[in-house]
Short mmCIF file of C-alpha atoms in Angstrom, two decimals:
data_model
loop_
_atom_site.label_atom_id
_atom_site.label_comp_id
_atom_site.label_asym_id
_atom_site.label_seq_id
_atom_site.Cartn_x
_atom_site.Cartn_y
_atom_site.Cartn_z
CA GLY A 1 11.03 26.34 -39.37
CA GLY A 2 11.87 24.89 -35.92
CA ASP A 3 14.94 23.24 -34.50
CA LYS A 4 15.91 20.04 -36.30
CA ARG A 5 17.84 17.13 -34.91
CA GLU A 6 20.22 15.30 -37.21
CA GLY A 7 18.93 11.83 -38.01
CA GLN A 8 15.47 12.58 -36.62
CA THR A 9 12.85 10.00 -37.61
CA LEU A 10 9.30 11.16 -38.26
CA GLY A 11 6.11 9.24 -38.80
CA ILE A 12 3.66 10.97 -41.14
CA THR A 13 -0.06 10.23 -41.37
CA VAL A 14 -2.31 11.87 -43.96
CA CYS A 15 -6.12 11.82 -43.69
CA PRO A 16 -8.67 13.50 -46.00
CA MET A 17 -11.06 16.15 -44.63
CA ARG A 18 -14.68 15.85 -45.74
CA CYS A 19 -17.65 18.18 -45.50
CA VAL A 20 -20.16 16.93 -42.95
CA ASP A 21 -23.19 17.65 -45.18
CA THR A 22 -21.93 16.64 -48.64
CA ALA A 23 -19.06 14.27 -47.76
CA GLU A 24 -17.04 16.21 -50.33
CA LYS A 25 -13.27 16.34 -49.80
CA THR A 26 -12.27 19.78 -48.55
CA GLY A 27 -8.62 19.22 -47.69
CA LYS A 28 -6.16 16.99 -45.90
CA ILE A 29 -4.84 16.60 -42.34
CA VAL A 30 -1.15 15.83 -42.02
CA VAL A 31 0.11 14.55 -38.64
CA CYS A 32 3.86 14.30 -37.99
CA ARG A 33 5.05 12.19 -35.06
CA ASP A 34 8.52 12.05 -33.59
CA LEU A 35 9.17 8.31 -33.68
CA GLY A 36 12.35 8.78 -31.72
CA LEU A 37 10.31 10.00 -28.76
CA SER A 38 7.93 7.05 -29.09
CA ARG A 39 10.87 4.67 -29.04
CA GLU A 40 12.27 6.39 -25.95
CA VAL A 41 8.94 5.96 -24.18
CA GLU A 42 8.87 2.29 -25.16
CA LYS A 43 12.41 1.90 -23.86
CA LEU A 44 11.38 3.42 -20.53
CA ARG A 45 8.51 0.94 -20.33
CA GLU A 46 10.91 -1.92 -20.98
CA LEU A 47 13.26 -0.64 -18.27
CA ASP A 48 10.35 -0.34 -15.84
CA ALA A 49 9.36 -3.95 -16.58
CA MET A 50 12.98 -5.03 -16.08
CA LYS A 51 13.00 -3.23 -12.73
CA ASP A 52 9.89 -5.12 -11.61
CA ASP A 53 11.38 -8.45 -12.74
CA PHE A 54 14.64 -7.65 -10.94
CA LEU A 55 12.84 -6.76 -7.71
CA SER A 56 10.77 -9.92 -7.91
CA LEU A 57 13.89 -12.07 -8.47
CA ILE A 58 15.88 -10.43 -5.68
CA THR A 59 13.07 -10.73 -3.14
CA HIS A 60 12.57 -14.40 -4.00
CA GLU A 61 16.29 -15.04 -3.56
CA LEU A 62 16.30 -13.19 -0.23
CA ARG A 63 13.36 -15.15 1.10
CA THR A 64 15.17 -18.52 1.18
CA PRO A 65 18.13 -17.60 3.44
CA LEU A 66 15.94 -15.31 5.53
CA THR A 67 13.52 -18.17 6.21
CA SER A 68 16.41 -20.24 7.57
CA ILE A 69 17.64 -17.37 9.75
CA MET A 70 14.16 -16.84 11.17
CA ALA A 71 13.66 -20.56 11.85
CA TYR A 72 16.96 -20.93 13.69
CA SER A 73 16.51 -17.75 15.74
CA GLU A 74 12.99 -18.78 16.78
CA ALA A 75 14.23 -22.27 17.68
CA MET A 76 16.94 -20.74 19.87
CA MET A 77 14.42 -18.47 21.59
CA LEU A 78 12.14 -21.44 22.35
CA ASP A 79 14.94 -23.76 23.47
CA GLU A 80 14.84 -24.50 27.20
CA THR A 81 18.59 -24.00 27.42
CA VAL A 82 18.29 -20.36 26.34
CA GLU A 83 18.06 -19.36 30.00
CA ASN A 84 21.65 -20.56 30.45
CA ILE A 85 22.85 -18.28 27.64
CA PRO A 86 24.27 -14.92 28.76
CA ARG A 87 21.61 -12.17 28.76
CA GLU A 88 23.56 -10.18 26.19
CA TRP A 89 23.44 -13.12 23.77
CA GLN A 90 19.71 -13.52 24.39
CA GLU A 91 19.28 -9.90 23.36
CA TYR A 92 21.28 -10.55 20.19
CA ILE A 93 18.98 -13.46 19.29
CA GLY A 94 15.94 -11.26 19.91
CA VAL A 95 17.33 -8.54 17.63
CA ILE A 96 18.04 -11.10 14.88
CA ASN A 97 14.47 -12.35 15.13
CA SER A 98 12.80 -8.91 15.19
CA GLU A 99 14.91 -7.57 12.32
CA GLY A 100 14.23 -10.76 10.36
CA LYS A 101 10.50 -10.17 10.76
CA ARG A 102 10.94 -6.62 9.52
CA LEU A 103 12.78 -7.88 6.43
CA CYS A 104 10.06 -10.48 5.82
CA HIS A 105 7.42 -7.73 5.80
CA LEU A 106 9.52 -5.68 3.38
CA ILE A 107 9.97 -8.67 1.05
CA ASP A 108 6.23 -9.43 1.12
CA ASP A 109 5.38 -5.79 0.39
CA THR A 110 7.90 -5.67 -2.48
CA LEU A 111 6.52 -8.83 -4.06
CA ASP A 112 2.96 -7.55 -3.68
CA ILE A 113 3.66 -4.15 -5.22
CA THR A 114 5.53 -5.62 -8.20
CA ARG A 115 2.71 -8.09 -8.87
CA MET A 116 0.10 -5.35 -8.57
CA ARG A 117 2.03 -2.94 -10.81
CA SER A 118 2.50 -5.62 -13.48
CA GLY A 119 -1.13 -6.77 -13.34
CA LYS A 120 -0.14 -10.26 -12.16
CA MET A 121 -2.00 -10.07 -8.86
CA CYS A 122 -5.12 -12.25 -8.82
CA TYR A 123 -8.13 -10.85 -6.97
CA THR A 124 -11.02 -13.08 -5.86
CA PHE A 125 -14.15 -11.40 -4.55
CA SER A 126 -16.60 -12.92 -2.09
CA GLU A 127 -19.41 -11.77 0.21
CA GLU A 128 -17.86 -10.87 3.55
CA ASP A 129 -18.68 -8.99 6.75
CA PRO A 130 -16.20 -6.08 6.86
CA ASN A 131 -16.69 -5.68 10.61
CA GLU A 132 -15.35 -9.20 11.17
CA ILE A 133 -12.32 -8.42 9.01
CA VAL A 134 -11.68 -5.21 10.98
CA GLY A 135 -11.92 -7.24 14.21
CA SER A 136 -9.37 -9.76 12.91
CA ALA A 137 -6.98 -6.95 11.98
CA ILE A 138 -7.25 -5.39 15.45
CA MET A 139 -6.55 -8.72 17.19
CA THR A 140 -3.16 -8.83 15.44
CA TYR A 141 -2.06 -5.68 17.30
CA ASN A 142 -3.76 -6.24 20.68
CA SER A 143 -0.45 -6.74 22.48
CA GLU A 144 1.03 -3.50 21.09
CA ILE A 145 -2.18 -1.61 21.93
CA GLU A 146 -2.07 -2.89 25.51
CA SER A 147 1.67 -2.29 25.97
CA LYS A 148 1.30 1.36 24.84
CA ARG A 149 -1.91 1.76 26.92
CA LEU A 150 -3.78 3.02 23.87
CA HIS A 151 -7.51 3.69 24.09
CA LEU A 152 -9.34 1.91 21.28
CA ASP A 153 -12.81 3.07 20.20
CA LEU A 154 -14.82 0.99 17.74
CA ASN A 155 -17.79 2.47 15.90
CA LEU A 156 -18.81 -0.37 13.60
CA ASP A 157 -22.05 -0.12 11.61
CA GLU A 158 -24.04 -3.19 12.69
CA GLU A 159 -26.38 -2.79 9.73
CA ILE A 160 -23.60 -2.94 7.16
CA GLY A 161 -24.30 -6.57 6.19
CA GLN A 162 -22.38 -8.63 3.67
CA CYS A 163 -20.16 -6.72 1.24
CA ARG A 164 -18.39 -7.74 -1.95
CA LEU A 165 -14.71 -7.72 -0.94
CA ILE A 166 -11.37 -9.36 -1.63
CA PRO A 167 -11.14 -10.73 1.93
CA GLU A 168 -7.42 -11.47 2.27
CA ARG A 169 -6.42 -8.19 0.57
CA PHE A 170 -8.94 -6.06 2.45
CA LEU A 171 -7.62 -7.59 5.68
CA GLN A 172 -4.08 -6.72 4.58
CA ALA A 173 -5.08 -3.10 3.92
CA VAL A 174 -6.83 -2.73 7.29
CA LYS A 175 -3.82 -4.25 9.06
CA ILE A 176 -1.55 -1.68 7.42
CA LEU A 177 -3.74 1.22 8.58
CA VAL A 178 -4.13 -0.14 12.12
CA SER A 179 -0.41 -0.93 12.36
CA ASN A 180 0.54 2.61 11.36
CA ALA A 181 -1.95 4.11 13.80
CA VAL A 182 -0.49 2.04 16.64
CA ARG A 183 3.09 2.78 15.61
CA TYR A 184 2.72 6.54 15.35
CA THR A 185 0.48 7.15 18.36
CA ASN A 186 2.23 7.96 21.63
CA PRO A 187 1.44 5.96 24.81
CA ASP A 188 -1.97 6.71 26.35
CA GLY A 189 -3.20 8.02 23.00
CA ARG A 190 -6.47 7.13 21.27
CA ILE A 191 -7.31 5.19 18.11
CA THR A 192 -10.81 5.25 16.65
CA ILE A 193 -11.90 2.80 13.95
CA SER A 194 -15.30 3.07 12.29
CA THR A 195 -17.23 1.52 9.42
CA LYS A 196 -20.31 2.92 7.72
CA ARG A 197 -22.54 1.79 4.89
CA GLU A 198 -23.26 4.73 2.57
CA ALA A 199 -26.21 4.96 0.18
CA PRO A 200 -25.43 5.29 -3.55
CA SER A 201 -24.34 8.81 -4.38
CA SER A 202 -25.46 10.76 -7.44
CA GLY A 203 -24.11 9.16 -10.59
CA SER A 204 -23.54 5.80 -8.89
CA ASP A 205 -25.69 2.69 -8.72
CA PHE A 206 -23.77 1.06 -5.85
CA PRO A 207 -23.66 1.63 -2.09
CA THR A 208 -20.22 2.16 -0.60
CA LEU A 209 -18.31 1.16 2.51
CA LEU A 210 -16.51 3.95 4.38
CA LEU A 211 -13.72 2.79 6.68
CA THR A 212 -12.06 5.38 8.93
CA VAL A 213 -8.95 4.89 11.07
CA ARG A 214 -8.18 7.88 13.31
CA ASP A 215 -5.36 8.36 15.77
CA THR A 216 -4.01 11.04 18.09
CA GLY A 217 -0.45 10.44 16.92
CA ILE A 218 2.32 12.64 15.62
CA GLY A 219 0.51 13.56 12.41
CA ILE A 220 1.65 14.24 8.86
CA ALA A 221 2.46 17.57 7.21
CA PRO A 222 0.02 18.53 4.39
CA GLU A 223 2.77 18.54 1.75
CA ASN A 224 3.36 14.85 2.48
CA PHE A 225 -0.25 13.64 2.13
CA GLU A 226 0.36 12.24 -1.37
CA ARG A 227 4.00 11.40 -0.79
CA ILE A 228 3.29 8.80 1.89
CA PHE A 229 1.45 6.61 -0.65
CA GLY A 230 4.48 6.48 -2.98
CA ASP A 231 6.59 3.41 -3.69
CA PHE A 232 9.55 2.94 -1.33
CA GLU A 233 8.60 6.09 0.60
CA ILE A 234 10.41 6.00 3.92
CA LEU A 235 8.79 8.32 6.41
CA GLU A 236 11.90 8.62 8.53
CA LYS A 237 13.04 11.03 5.79
CA VAL A 238 10.02 13.16 6.58
CA LYS A 239 10.26 15.56 9.51
CA HIS A 240 8.43 14.51 12.68
CA HIS A 241 8.50 10.79 11.79
CA THR A 242 10.83 8.38 13.48
CA THR A 243 10.59 5.08 11.63
CA GLY A 244 10.03 3.97 8.05
CA MET A 245 6.83 2.65 6.51
CA GLY A 246 8.49 1.42 3.33
CA LEU A 247 5.95 0.11 0.86
CA SER A 248 3.02 -0.51 3.22
CA LEU A 249 0.83 2.44 2.24
CA ALA A 250 1.71 2.00 -1.44
CA VAL A 251 0.45 -1.60 -1.17
CA CYS A 252 -2.65 -0.39 0.67
CA LYS A 253 -3.37 2.15 -2.08
CA GLN A 254 -3.04 -0.53 -4.78
CA ILE A 255 -5.39 -2.88 -2.92
CA ILE A 256 -8.06 -0.21 -2.49
CA GLU A 257 -7.81 1.58 -5.85
CA ASN A 258 -6.82 -1.21 -8.26
CA GLY A 259 -8.31 -4.20 -6.45
CA HIS A 260 -11.54 -2.75 -5.05
CA LYS A 261 -11.88 0.23 -7.45
CA GLY A 262 -12.20 2.54 -4.46
CA SER A 263 -10.31 5.49 -3.04
CA ILE A 264 -8.06 6.20 -0.07
CA TRP A 265 -7.00 9.54 1.37
CA VAL A 266 -5.65 11.10 4.55
CA GLU A 267 -6.40 14.15 6.67
CA SER A 268 -3.87 15.10 9.31
CA GLU A 269 -2.38 17.82 11.46
CA LEU A 270 1.10 17.70 12.96
CA ASN A 271 1.17 16.72 16.64
CA LYS A 272 -2.61 16.21 16.69
CA GLY A 273 -3.14 13.02 14.74
CA SER A 274 -4.15 11.51 11.40
CA SER A 275 -7.33 10.14 9.85
CA PHE A 276 -7.17 7.65 6.99
CA PHE A 277 -10.33 7.14 4.93
CA VAL A 278 -11.15 4.23 2.63
CA ARG A 279 -14.24 4.24 0.43
CA ILE A 280 -15.07 1.26 -1.81
CA PRO A 281 -18.15 0.10 -3.75
CA ILE A 282 -19.56 -3.01 -2.09
CA LYS A 283 -21.92 -4.45 -4.68
#
């Protein structure tokens, strides 16, 4: 009695209905499936897989020439004769090097997200001190923190002990959160990083680690709280942001949710700052 498409293919399954008490047959259940729709879904999955393979191939191909560009630009910057090069040319070399680093980060993020999406990322857990990992992440951005005169507050739970983590991936996630806090906080602003060991909640047998990264930066509008964790989300398209984050937060989300089986979320207010929260089981 409904609309019919010419050439439509249906899959039909028939199952008997039985009485619960007597097991006597009382009727039949007929299920009709639109196989055309199933095939379309399968085709979309194939296209998605092709997209991941294409991204992986392209990023691998980009890495080789980019490595050469980075090596030559760094060699020129370290060469003693660079002082004899006109200042304008020195600036050009510096731009080549800094933009090359930015492309390297984008390539690494793209490779990571495609591996994670396809289930090809290998995760190895070990017992680690999360406070030490947080300290290592902060050291990476000490120069930027000092140059912007940012105030850094650390509230690290000394009783947190050893936690079951994927050390290199957890470090990567913390670096992403610290990097964004530094990038989007104006000079003389404040960044607060804290860790806390939480007792098992109702319905859970495991304690959790709560990591919080707060800043007094430019903030994020509420309608963009979920958007910023999307693939290839560039925050320069979002009002009140000036530079792009690319895939960084999408990678961070994959590490926390798929790798550590935890959760990540943000609370923020425009022009007042943002707070990123990470909660993961640690046993």
